[in-house]
mmCIF file of C-alpha atoms and ligand atoms in Angstrom:
data_model
loop_
_atom_site.group_PDB
_atom_site.id
_atom_site.type_symbol
_atom_site.label_atom_id
_atom_site.label_comp_id
_atom_site.label_asym_id
_atom_site.label_seq_id
_atom_site.Cartn_x
_atom_site.Cartn_y
_atom_site.Cartn_z
ATOM 1 C CA UNK A 291 20.159 187.427 109.963
ATOM 2 C CA UNK A 292 21.654 185.379 112.794
ATOM 3 C CA UNK A 293 25.335 185.900 112.789
ATOM 4 C CA UNK A 294 27.079 182.555 112.527
ATOM 5 C CA UNK A 295 30.174 183.557 114.426
ATOM 6 C CA UNK A 296 28.165 183.117 117.617
ATOM 7 C CA UNK A 297 28.725 179.414 116.971
ATOM 8 C CA UNK A 298 32.476 179.897 116.828
ATOM 9 C CA UNK A 299 32.832 179.071 120.492
ATOM 10 C CA UNK A 300 36.591 178.738 120.738
ATOM 11 C CA UNK A 301 37.046 182.366 119.760
ATOM 12 C CA UNK A 302 33.991 184.010 121.240
ATOM 13 C CA UNK A 303 32.771 181.871 124.101
ATOM 14 C CA UNK A 304 30.875 184.602 125.892
ATOM 15 C CA UNK A 305 28.985 186.041 122.978
ATOM 16 C CA UNK A 306 25.209 185.836 122.896
ATOM 17 C CA UNK A 307 23.692 183.058 120.774
ATOM 18 C CA UNK A 308 21.644 185.381 118.612
ATOM 19 C CA UNK A 309 22.708 188.759 117.359
ATOM 20 C CA UNK A 310 20.602 190.499 114.772
ATOM 21 C CA UNK A 311 23.090 193.214 113.890
ATOM 22 C CA UNK A 312 26.546 192.898 115.356
ATOM 23 C CA UNK A 313 27.867 196.088 116.938
ATOM 24 C CA UNK A 314 31.392 197.025 115.850
ATOM 25 C CA UNK A 315 32.962 196.170 119.193
ATOM 26 C CA UNK A 316 31.580 192.611 119.019
ATOM 27 C CA UNK A 317 32.637 191.884 115.475
ATOM 28 C CA UNK A 318 35.401 189.412 115.204
ATOM 29 C CA UNK A 319 38.588 190.921 113.829
ATOM 30 C CA UNK A 320 39.801 188.345 111.305
ATOM 31 C CA UNK A 321 43.384 189.499 111.834
ATOM 32 C CA UNK A 322 43.149 187.901 115.279
ATOM 33 C CA UNK A 323 42.768 184.447 113.701
ATOM 34 C CA UNK A 324 45.528 182.258 112.313
ATOM 35 C CA UNK A 325 44.830 179.782 109.511
ATOM 36 C CA UNK A 326 43.422 177.090 111.816
ATOM 37 C CA UNK A 327 41.174 179.574 113.613
ATOM 38 C CA UNK A 328 39.926 180.900 110.290
ATOM 39 C CA UNK A 329 39.085 177.393 109.109
ATOM 40 C CA UNK A 330 37.071 176.788 112.275
ATOM 41 C CA UNK A 331 35.385 180.161 111.816
ATOM 42 C CA UNK A 332 34.409 179.330 108.240
ATOM 43 C CA UNK A 333 33.094 175.918 109.215
ATOM 44 C CA UNK A 334 31.021 177.790 111.820
ATOM 45 C CA UNK A 335 29.633 179.899 108.997
ATOM 46 C CA UNK A 336 28.734 176.733 107.088
ATOM 47 C CA UNK A 337 31.428 177.456 104.500
ATOM 48 C CA UNK A 338 34.045 175.100 103.112
ATOM 49 C CA UNK A 339 37.522 175.472 104.637
ATOM 50 C CA UNK A 340 39.060 176.203 101.192
ATOM 51 C CA UNK A 341 37.421 179.619 101.313
ATOM 52 C CA UNK A 342 40.114 180.440 103.861
ATOM 53 C CA UNK A 343 42.736 180.246 101.116
ATOM 54 C CA UNK A 344 40.867 182.865 99.116
ATOM 55 C CA UNK A 345 40.272 185.080 102.121
ATOM 56 C CA UNK A 346 43.875 184.923 103.364
ATOM 57 C CA UNK A 347 45.200 185.765 99.897
ATOM 58 C CA UNK A 348 43.013 188.850 99.869
ATOM 59 C CA UNK A 349 44.063 189.916 103.343
ATOM 60 C CA UNK A 350 47.770 189.134 103.312
ATOM 61 C CA UNK A 351 48.824 188.993 99.656
ATOM 62 C CA UNK A 352 46.588 191.716 98.261
ATOM 63 C CA UNK A 353 46.221 193.626 101.546
ATOM 64 C CA UNK A 354 42.530 194.185 100.978
ATOM 65 C CA UNK A 355 40.615 195.036 104.135
ATOM 66 C CA UNK A 356 37.152 195.532 102.626
ATOM 67 C CA UNK A 357 35.078 192.364 102.147
ATOM 68 C CA UNK A 358 33.154 193.982 99.279
ATOM 69 C CA UNK A 359 36.346 193.998 97.179
ATOM 70 C CA UNK A 360 36.957 190.233 97.602
ATOM 71 C CA UNK A 361 35.377 189.419 94.290
ATOM 72 C CA UNK A 362 35.940 185.666 94.177
ATOM 73 C CA UNK A 363 33.886 185.169 97.354
ATOM 74 C CA UNK A 364 30.148 184.856 96.791
ATOM 75 C CA UNK A 365 28.090 187.973 97.380
ATOM 76 C CA UNK A 366 26.203 186.240 100.203
ATOM 77 C CA UNK A 367 29.436 185.306 101.962
ATOM 78 C CA UNK A 368 30.807 188.814 101.584
ATOM 79 C CA UNK A 369 27.643 190.216 103.124
ATOM 80 C CA UNK A 370 27.703 187.765 106.000
ATOM 81 C CA UNK A 371 31.327 188.574 106.705
ATOM 82 C CA UNK A 372 30.613 192.295 106.653
ATOM 83 C CA UNK A 373 27.860 191.701 109.175
ATOM 84 C CA UNK A 374 29.757 189.793 111.823
ATOM 85 C CA UNK A 375 33.446 190.281 111.092
ATOM 86 C CA UNK A 376 35.919 192.984 110.204
ATOM 87 C CA UNK A 377 39.557 193.531 109.290
ATOM 88 C CA UNK A 378 40.646 196.223 111.693
ATOM 89 C CA UNK A 379 44.214 197.504 111.507
ATOM 90 C CA UNK A 380 46.387 199.721 113.655
ATOM 91 C CA UNK A 381 46.391 203.182 112.073
ATOM 92 C CA UNK A 382 49.589 204.854 110.943
ATOM 93 C CA UNK A 383 49.829 208.036 112.992
ATOM 94 C CA UNK A 384 53.322 209.151 112.107
ATOM 95 C CA UNK A 385 55.674 208.181 109.293
ATOM 96 C CA UNK A 386 59.307 209.187 109.721
ATOM 97 C CA UNK A 387 61.744 208.316 106.947
ATOM 98 C CA UNK A 388 65.411 208.638 107.872
ATOM 99 C CA UNK A 389 68.152 210.086 105.719
ATOM 100 C CA UNK A 390 69.839 206.678 105.650
ATOM 101 C CA UNK A 391 66.811 204.899 104.151
ATOM 102 C CA UNK A 392 65.448 203.421 107.369
ATOM 103 C CA UNK A 393 61.902 204.167 108.396
ATOM 104 C CA UNK A 394 60.050 204.593 111.616
ATOM 105 C CA UNK A 395 56.322 204.633 112.127
ATOM 106 C CA UNK A 396 54.099 205.337 115.068
ATOM 107 C CA UNK A 397 50.917 203.295 114.959
ATOM 108 C CA UNK A 398 47.856 204.348 116.857
ATOM 109 C CA UNK A 399 45.767 201.804 118.723
ATOM 110 C CA UNK A 400 42.839 202.324 121.074
ATOM 111 C CA UNK A 401 42.582 205.163 123.606
ATOM 112 C CA UNK A 402 45.570 207.077 122.314
ATOM 113 C CA UNK A 403 47.929 204.129 122.810
ATOM 114 C CA UNK A 404 50.811 204.107 120.368
ATOM 115 C CA UNK A 405 53.374 201.531 119.297
ATOM 116 C CA UNK A 406 56.445 201.948 117.204
ATOM 117 C CA UNK A 407 57.760 200.014 114.249
ATOM 118 C CA UNK A 408 61.056 200.376 112.406
ATOM 119 C CA UNK A 409 62.259 199.217 108.985
ATOM 120 C CA UNK A 410 65.957 198.953 108.247
ATOM 121 C CA UNK A 411 67.026 198.253 104.640
ATOM 122 C CA UNK A 412 70.450 196.757 103.969
ATOM 123 C CA UNK A 413 71.945 195.621 100.672
ATOM 124 C CA UNK A 414 71.082 191.948 101.270
ATOM 125 C CA UNK A 415 67.940 192.222 103.414
ATOM 126 C CA UNK A 416 65.160 194.404 104.763
ATOM 127 C CA UNK A 417 64.406 194.050 108.460
ATOM 128 C CA UNK A 418 61.154 195.081 110.073
ATOM 129 C CA UNK A 419 61.253 195.532 113.843
ATOM 130 C CA UNK A 420 57.871 195.266 115.535
ATOM 131 C CA UNK A 421 56.394 195.469 119.052
ATOM 132 C CA UNK A 422 54.590 192.848 121.121
ATOM 133 C CA UNK A 423 53.310 194.885 124.085
ATOM 134 C CA UNK A 424 52.420 198.468 124.911
ATOM 135 C CA UNK A 425 55.217 199.367 127.294
ATOM 136 C CA UNK A 426 57.036 196.547 129.073
ATOM 137 C CA UNK A 427 56.927 195.129 132.607
ATOM 138 C CA UNK A 428 60.556 193.973 132.737
ATOM 139 C CA UNK A 429 62.195 197.223 133.798
ATOM 140 C CA UNK A 430 65.640 196.694 132.249
ATOM 141 C CA UNK A 431 67.765 199.540 133.538
ATOM 142 C CA UNK A 432 69.129 200.666 130.124
ATOM 143 C CA UNK A 433 65.866 200.504 128.163
ATOM 144 C CA UNK A 434 63.699 203.487 127.259
ATOM 145 C CA UNK A 435 60.514 201.414 127.098
ATOM 146 C CA UNK A 436 60.959 200.498 130.767
ATOM 147 C CA UNK A 437 60.457 204.140 131.710
ATOM 148 C CA UNK A 438 56.892 204.150 130.519
ATOM 149 C CA UNK A 439 55.889 201.051 132.471
ATOM 150 C CA UNK A 440 53.548 198.361 131.222
ATOM 151 C CA UNK A 441 50.154 199.010 129.713
ATOM 152 C CA UNK A 442 48.892 195.834 128.028
ATOM 153 C CA UNK A 443 49.613 192.975 125.638
ATOM 154 C CA UNK A 444 49.042 193.542 121.942
ATOM 155 C CA UNK A 445 46.386 191.434 120.250
ATOM 156 C CA UNK A 446 47.286 189.130 117.341
ATOM 157 C CA UNK A 447 45.669 191.698 115.018
ATOM 158 C CA UNK A 448 47.825 194.479 116.428
ATOM 159 C CA UNK A 449 51.005 192.437 115.986
ATOM 160 C CA UNK A 450 50.309 191.104 112.477
ATOM 161 C CA UNK A 451 48.693 194.454 111.615
ATOM 162 C CA UNK A 452 52.114 196.090 111.984
ATOM 163 C CA UNK A 453 53.509 193.835 109.256
ATOM 164 C CA UNK A 454 50.408 194.465 107.142
ATOM 165 C CA UNK A 455 50.850 198.215 107.355
ATOM 166 C CA UNK A 456 54.595 198.085 106.730
ATOM 167 C CA UNK A 457 54.201 195.947 103.631
ATOM 168 C CA UNK A 458 51.430 198.220 102.366
ATOM 169 C CA UNK A 459 53.621 201.286 102.857
ATOM 170 C CA UNK A 460 56.839 199.761 101.539
ATOM 171 C CA UNK A 461 55.377 197.478 98.851
ATOM 172 C CA UNK A 462 56.145 193.792 98.314
ATOM 173 C CA UNK A 463 59.040 193.788 95.903
ATOM 174 C CA UNK A 464 61.698 195.965 94.360
ATOM 175 C CA UNK A 465 63.665 194.741 91.326
ATOM 176 C CA UNK A 466 62.209 191.283 91.821
ATOM 177 C CA UNK A 467 63.436 191.100 95.438
ATOM 178 C CA UNK A 468 61.270 191.010 98.553
ATOM 179 C CA UNK A 469 61.418 194.258 100.481
ATOM 180 C CA UNK A 470 60.689 192.869 103.950
ATOM 181 C CA UNK A 471 62.869 189.756 104.212
ATOM 182 C CA UNK A 472 63.304 189.619 108.000
ATOM 183 C CA UNK A 473 61.012 190.359 110.921
ATOM 184 C CA UNK A 474 62.319 190.813 114.442
ATOM 185 C CA UNK A 475 60.260 191.146 117.619
ATOM 186 C CA UNK A 476 62.634 193.683 119.125
ATOM 187 C CA UNK A 477 60.412 196.718 119.482
ATOM 188 C CA UNK A 478 58.432 197.442 122.621
ATOM 189 C CA UNK A 479 57.624 194.656 125.046
ATOM 190 C CA UNK A 480 58.645 191.162 126.069
ATOM 191 C CA UNK A 481 57.182 188.784 123.460
ATOM 192 C CA UNK A 482 57.277 185.705 125.697
ATOM 193 C CA UNK A 483 54.989 187.434 128.193
ATOM 194 C CA UNK A 484 52.403 187.658 125.397
ATOM 195 C CA UNK A 485 52.944 184.063 124.368
ATOM 196 C CA UNK A 486 49.719 182.928 122.690
ATOM 197 C CA UNK A 487 49.257 186.076 120.619
ATOM 198 C CA UNK A 488 52.894 186.227 119.571
ATOM 199 C CA UNK A 489 52.905 182.576 118.465
ATOM 200 C CA UNK A 490 49.775 183.074 116.352
ATOM 201 C CA UNK A 491 51.128 186.266 114.826
ATOM 202 C CA UNK A 492 54.513 184.709 113.988
ATOM 203 C CA UNK A 493 52.679 181.733 112.431
ATOM 204 C CA UNK A 494 50.859 184.206 110.184
ATOM 205 C CA UNK A 495 54.151 185.878 109.262
ATOM 206 C CA UNK A 496 55.600 182.509 108.195
ATOM 207 C CA UNK A 497 52.468 181.016 106.626
ATOM 208 C CA UNK A 498 52.556 180.963 102.795
ATOM 209 C CA UNK A 499 49.011 182.282 102.854
ATOM 210 C CA UNK A 500 50.135 184.937 105.307
ATOM 211 C CA UNK A 501 53.277 186.974 104.662
ATOM 212 C CA UNK A 502 55.375 183.939 103.705
ATOM 213 C CA UNK A 503 58.552 185.120 105.433
ATOM 214 C CA UNK A 504 61.162 182.367 105.653
ATOM 215 C CA UNK A 505 60.948 180.553 108.998
ATOM 216 C CA UNK A 506 64.489 181.311 110.057
ATOM 217 C CA UNK A 507 64.029 184.990 109.262
ATOM 218 C CA UNK A 508 61.408 185.623 111.898
ATOM 219 C CA UNK A 509 63.294 186.283 115.132
ATOM 220 C CA UNK A 510 61.882 186.573 118.611
ATOM 221 C CA UNK A 511 64.007 188.502 121.075
ATOM 222 C CA UNK A 512 63.591 187.739 124.762
ATOM 223 C CA UNK A 513 65.106 188.814 128.044
ATOM 224 C CA UNK A 514 64.798 185.140 129.065
ATOM 225 C CA UNK A 515 61.410 183.995 130.334
ATOM 226 C CA UNK A 516 62.698 180.474 130.909
ATOM 227 C CA UNK A 517 59.465 178.396 131.196
ATOM 228 C CA UNK A 518 58.081 180.079 128.070
ATOM 229 C CA UNK A 519 61.245 179.149 126.159
ATOM 230 C CA UNK A 520 60.484 175.455 126.697
ATOM 231 C CA UNK A 521 56.928 175.997 125.441
ATOM 232 C CA UNK A 522 58.158 177.984 122.475
ATOM 233 C CA UNK A 523 60.159 175.077 121.118
ATOM 234 C CA UNK A 524 56.962 173.029 120.898
ATOM 235 C CA UNK A 525 54.747 175.827 119.594
ATOM 236 C CA UNK A 526 56.786 177.698 117.033
ATOM 237 C CA UNK A 527 59.597 177.761 114.479
ATOM 238 C CA UNK A 528 61.035 181.182 115.139
ATOM 239 C CA UNK A 529 64.718 181.990 115.505
ATOM 240 C CA UNK A 530 65.751 183.057 118.941
ATOM 241 C CA UNK A 531 67.653 186.131 120.096
ATOM 242 C CA UNK A 532 68.429 186.405 123.787
ATOM 243 C CA UNK A 533 69.211 189.668 125.548
ATOM 244 C CA UNK A 534 72.120 188.589 127.714
ATOM 245 C CA UNK A 535 73.969 191.890 128.324
ATOM 246 C CA UNK A 536 76.117 190.538 131.175
ATOM 247 C CA UNK A 537 78.186 187.422 131.839
ATOM 248 C CA UNK A 538 77.535 187.194 135.602
ATOM 249 C CA UNK A 539 74.322 186.977 137.621
ATOM 250 C CA UNK A 540 75.454 189.834 139.827
ATOM 251 C CA UNK A 541 75.697 192.269 136.927
ATOM 252 C CA UNK A 542 72.757 190.850 134.985
ATOM 253 C CA UNK A 543 70.486 191.164 138.053
ATOM 254 C CA UNK A 544 71.160 194.883 137.882
ATOM 255 C CA UNK A 545 70.650 195.321 134.124
ATOM 256 C CA UNK A 546 67.885 192.786 133.513
ATOM 257 C CA UNK A 547 65.929 192.311 136.773
ATOM 258 C CA UNK A 548 64.190 189.241 135.311
ATOM 259 C CA UNK A 549 67.521 187.502 135.916
ATOM 260 C CA UNK A 550 66.699 187.323 139.644
ATOM 261 C CA UNK A 551 63.872 184.982 138.732
ATOM 262 C CA UNK A 552 65.617 183.089 135.943
ATOM 263 C CA UNK A 553 69.395 183.232 136.466
ATOM 264 C CA UNK A 554 71.936 182.782 133.689
ATOM 265 C CA UNK A 555 72.546 179.036 134.209
ATOM 266 C CA UNK A 556 68.818 178.256 133.853
ATOM 267 C CA UNK A 557 68.552 180.529 130.851
ATOM 268 C CA UNK A 558 71.472 178.834 129.091
ATOM 269 C CA UNK A 559 70.003 175.376 129.710
ATOM 270 C CA UNK A 560 66.700 176.508 128.201
ATOM 271 C CA UNK A 561 68.524 177.997 125.203
ATOM 272 C CA UNK A 562 70.468 174.777 124.588
ATOM 273 C CA UNK A 563 67.205 172.874 124.730
ATOM 274 C CA UNK A 564 65.620 175.298 122.238
ATOM 275 C CA UNK A 565 68.175 174.481 119.569
ATOM 276 C CA UNK A 566 68.848 170.834 120.454
ATOM 277 C CA UNK A 567 68.391 168.455 117.466
ATOM 278 C CA UNK A 568 67.648 171.397 115.166
ATOM 279 C CA UNK A 569 70.739 171.512 112.954
ATOM 280 C CA UNK A 570 70.175 174.981 111.543
ATOM 281 C CA UNK A 571 69.324 176.694 114.770
ATOM 282 C CA UNK A 572 71.668 178.884 116.737
ATOM 283 C CA UNK A 573 71.157 181.500 119.411
ATOM 284 C CA UNK A 574 71.785 185.158 118.704
ATOM 285 C CA UNK A 575 73.019 186.788 121.892
ATOM 286 C CA UNK A 576 72.327 190.476 122.241
ATOM 287 C CA UNK A 577 74.782 192.448 124.299
ATOM 288 C CA UNK A 578 74.307 196.177 124.737
ATOM 289 C CA UNK A 579 77.611 197.879 125.444
ATOM 290 C CA UNK A 580 77.496 200.255 128.393
ATOM 291 C CA UNK A 581 80.534 202.380 129.101
ATOM 292 C CA UNK A 582 82.460 201.107 132.140
ATOM 293 C CA UNK A 583 79.651 198.720 133.133
ATOM 294 C CA UNK A 584 79.836 195.539 131.026
ATOM 295 C CA UNK A 585 82.375 196.335 128.299
ATOM 296 C CA UNK A 586 85.781 195.241 129.630
ATOM 297 C CA UNK A 587 87.992 192.489 128.194
ATOM 298 C CA UNK A 588 87.242 190.394 131.283
ATOM 299 C CA UNK A 589 83.537 190.682 130.553
ATOM 300 C CA UNK A 590 84.178 189.586 126.977
ATOM 301 C CA UNK A 591 86.233 186.580 128.093
ATOM 302 C CA UNK A 592 83.606 185.574 130.643
ATOM 303 C CA UNK A 593 80.909 185.857 127.972
ATOM 304 C CA UNK A 594 82.902 183.692 125.575
ATOM 305 C CA UNK A 595 83.388 181.022 128.239
ATOM 306 C CA UNK A 596 79.687 181.059 129.051
ATOM 307 C CA UNK A 597 78.418 180.367 125.539
ATOM 308 C CA UNK A 598 81.370 178.290 124.328
ATOM 309 C CA UNK A 599 79.415 175.080 123.652
ATOM 310 C CA UNK A 600 76.266 176.674 122.230
ATOM 311 C CA UNK A 601 75.962 177.372 118.465
ATOM 312 C CA UNK A 602 75.958 181.146 118.675
ATOM 313 C CA UNK A 603 76.193 184.505 117.070
ATOM 314 C CA UNK A 604 76.799 187.624 119.147
ATOM 315 C CA UNK A 605 75.223 190.970 118.332
ATOM 316 C CA UNK A 606 77.026 193.809 120.063
ATOM 317 C CA UNK A 607 74.662 196.755 120.371
ATOM 318 C CA UNK A 608 76.087 200.216 120.987
ATOM 319 C CA UNK A 609 73.898 201.696 123.737
ATOM 320 C CA UNK A 610 71.380 204.162 122.380
ATOM 321 C CA UNK A 611 71.136 207.021 124.849
ATOM 322 C CA UNK A 612 67.790 208.580 125.740
ATOM 323 C CA UNK A 613 66.640 211.387 128.000
ATOM 324 C CA UNK A 614 67.200 210.433 131.639
ATOM 325 C CA UNK A 615 69.395 207.404 130.845
ATOM 326 C CA UNK A 616 71.976 206.566 133.473
ATOM 327 C CA UNK A 617 74.447 204.971 131.048
ATOM 328 C CA UNK A 618 76.706 206.061 128.213
ATOM 329 C CA UNK A 619 77.621 204.163 125.111
ATOM 330 C CA UNK A 620 81.022 202.438 125.210
ATOM 331 C CA UNK A 621 83.837 204.110 123.285
ATOM 332 C CA UNK A 622 84.416 202.720 119.760
ATOM 333 C CA UNK A 623 87.806 201.397 120.866
ATOM 334 C CA UNK A 624 86.191 199.461 123.743
ATOM 335 C CA UNK A 625 83.589 198.019 121.388
ATOM 336 C CA UNK A 626 86.272 196.935 118.916
ATOM 337 C CA UNK A 627 88.317 195.350 121.734
ATOM 338 C CA UNK A 628 85.252 193.493 123.030
ATOM 339 C CA UNK A 629 84.542 192.163 119.556
ATOM 340 C CA UNK A 630 88.178 191.115 119.057
ATOM 341 C CA UNK A 631 88.154 189.027 122.254
ATOM 342 C CA UNK A 632 84.965 187.214 121.213
ATOM 343 C CA UNK A 633 86.274 186.603 117.697
ATOM 344 C CA UNK A 634 89.533 185.248 119.114
ATOM 345 C CA UNK A 635 87.357 182.688 120.907
ATOM 346 C CA UNK A 636 85.845 181.689 117.568
ATOM 347 C CA UNK A 637 82.520 183.465 118.054
ATOM 348 C CA UNK A 638 80.768 185.097 115.104
ATOM 349 C CA UNK A 639 80.366 188.638 116.388
ATOM 350 C CA UNK A 640 78.808 191.626 114.680
ATOM 351 C CA UNK A 641 78.532 195.179 115.887
ATOM 352 C CA UNK A 642 75.038 196.386 115.174
ATOM 353 C CA UNK A 643 75.183 199.544 113.127
ATOM 354 C CA UNK A 644 73.359 202.520 114.541
ATOM 355 C CA UNK A 645 70.801 203.400 111.935
ATOM 356 C CA UNK A 646 68.175 206.062 111.743
ATOM 357 C CA UNK A 647 69.865 208.226 114.374
ATOM 358 C CA UNK A 648 68.014 211.266 113.063
ATOM 359 C CA UNK A 649 64.660 209.599 113.752
ATOM 360 C CA UNK A 650 65.586 207.864 117.028
ATOM 361 C CA UNK A 651 65.066 204.447 115.451
ATOM 362 C CA UNK A 652 66.132 202.555 118.559
ATOM 363 C CA UNK A 653 64.019 200.279 120.655
ATOM 364 C CA UNK A 654 61.644 202.104 122.908
ATOM 365 C CA UNK A 655 62.756 205.548 121.844
ATOM 366 C CA UNK A 656 59.752 206.850 119.953
ATOM 367 C CA UNK A 657 57.480 205.535 122.663
ATOM 368 C CA UNK A 658 59.499 207.519 125.193
ATOM 369 C CA UNK A 659 59.021 210.636 123.132
ATOM 370 C CA UNK A 660 55.311 210.011 122.834
ATOM 371 C CA UNK A 661 55.074 210.048 126.589
ATOM 372 C CA UNK A 662 57.260 213.068 126.997
ATOM 373 C CA UNK A 663 55.516 215.104 124.367
ATOM 374 C CA UNK A 664 52.133 213.843 125.420
ATOM 375 C CA UNK A 665 49.290 215.801 123.953
ATOM 376 C CA UNK A 666 51.332 217.496 121.259
ATOM 377 C CA UNK A 667 52.047 214.165 119.596
ATOM 378 C CA UNK A 668 48.459 213.120 120.053
ATOM 379 C CA UNK A 669 47.447 216.201 118.058
ATOM 380 C CA UNK A 670 49.971 215.392 115.341
ATOM 381 C CA UNK A 671 48.699 211.820 115.309
ATOM 382 C CA UNK A 672 45.100 212.967 114.960
ATOM 383 C CA UNK A 673 46.034 215.254 112.102
ATOM 384 C CA UNK A 674 48.006 212.504 110.401
ATOM 385 C CA UNK A 675 45.102 210.072 110.446
ATOM 386 C CA UNK A 676 42.384 212.617 109.796
HETATM 387 N N1 LIG B 869 62.061 192.310 125.638
HETATM 388 C C1 LIG B 869 62.771 191.773 124.537
HETATM 389 C C2 LIG B 869 62.636 192.532 123.235
HETATM 390 C C3 LIG B 869 62.646 194.023 123.251
HETATM 391 S S1 LIG B 869 64.146 194.891 123.393
HETATM 392 C C4 LIG B 869 64.227 191.609 124.909
HETATM 393 O O1 LIG B 869 64.618 191.997 126.009
HETATM 394 O O2 LIG B 869 64.981 191.046 124.135
HETATM 395 C C5 LIG B 869 65.084 194.485 121.985
HETATM 396 C C6 LIG B 869 66.597 194.663 122.198
HETATM 397 O O3 LIG B 869 66.975 196.039 122.312
HETATM 398 C C7 LIG B 869 67.053 193.996 123.468
HETATM 399 O O4 LIG B 869 68.247 193.308 123.270
HETATM 400 C C8 LIG B 869 67.257 195.178 124.375
HETATM 401 O O5 LIG B 869 68.081 194.856 125.419
HETATM 402 C C9 LIG B 869 67.810 196.213 123.431
HETATM 403 N N2 LIG B 869 67.737 197.592 123.943
HETATM 404 C C10 LIG B 869 66.803 198.127 124.735
HETATM 405 N N3 LIG B 869 67.078 199.415 125.011
HETATM 406 C C11 LIG B 869 68.236 199.713 124.370
HETATM 407 C C12 LIG B 869 69.046 200.895 124.256
HETATM 408 N N4 LIG B 869 68.710 202.034 124.864
HETATM 409 N N5 LIG B 869 70.152 200.834 123.504
HETATM 410 C C13 LIG B 869 70.492 199.682 122.878
HETATM 411 N N6 LIG B 869 69.776 198.535 122.944
HETATM 412 C C14 LIG B 869 68.660 198.551 123.683
#
């Protein structure tokens, strides 16, 4: 049979016109397609767009990855899908529950590449932290991911596949409440450097036929890729967290080298534009506290002055040390003082709790260990996935 996805030009422009049997590597992974893409794909198959509703419910609500089990699709359609498409997920290589209820997983992708994912339950919410790239090119001086360099962008399927796996492992609901209520792109990578894939994946997270997470509860964290911030406002409805970490260009250049390209003033203008005319939007500023580097009262006052006229919330993040790090975490008294200054300026300020310490549930940390332990972890991963 001629596989109809060859006609789906926008997704597979370079595929041959006629394929008798589609080899695995040429099958289209349906997790790479958002709702609009899927509709175009189904039209290409000669199917009615409403079939997409059925298919998406199977994939995202029922978490079924085998076409044969999608019993309300006709047998012919199921067979055609099995011929030219697939639902291929990242595999769970390592599952580490923490004593405090948080969870960390290592997911295996191609060629031994791994990404990490963390779930943090709190009384009023459950937050899933996912990755957008393998490694990261930004080279922030306090970040463990930076040490492993940049490998590649994640595909849409690899980004949404993290949420798929987490909701399969955790379940949908407990006592009538959703388990995953919030999703944050704060794992490995800079999401705005993987713009198109991240936007599609976040659309799928928010889509009612996808994971149906409330729009405001999907948060993208960026080090400040200014031009992409302007595009994001047009393309997406995500909440924005910005990794500021310093109130002056001089200091921020050192901590977040991207600042040399997009200095603080430009970043703040882009942030104001992102929330302009959107009454419910505010910026969450992330500020990692590094002992003796950026944690003085003067730094706090300068930060407050900087963001004074922007609807804001500040997340103070105690630095999570890792092997080879050149910083130490600020003393609790310094953190409390920093918070007090910001609060005195009327800023909502929370100190992010350190969770999952026993499983290194901080950004970039598991990835660092993967590198360091190299083959040993690969063996564990192989065992874990059979
Ligand atoms: N590239 C994006 C998202 C990934 S990092 C960004 O920069 O926002 C997610 C958050 O974790 C960022 O605020 C980052 O600065 C912070 N982070 C990275 N390494 C950390 C560490 N060792 N301790 C505490 N926070 C860290």
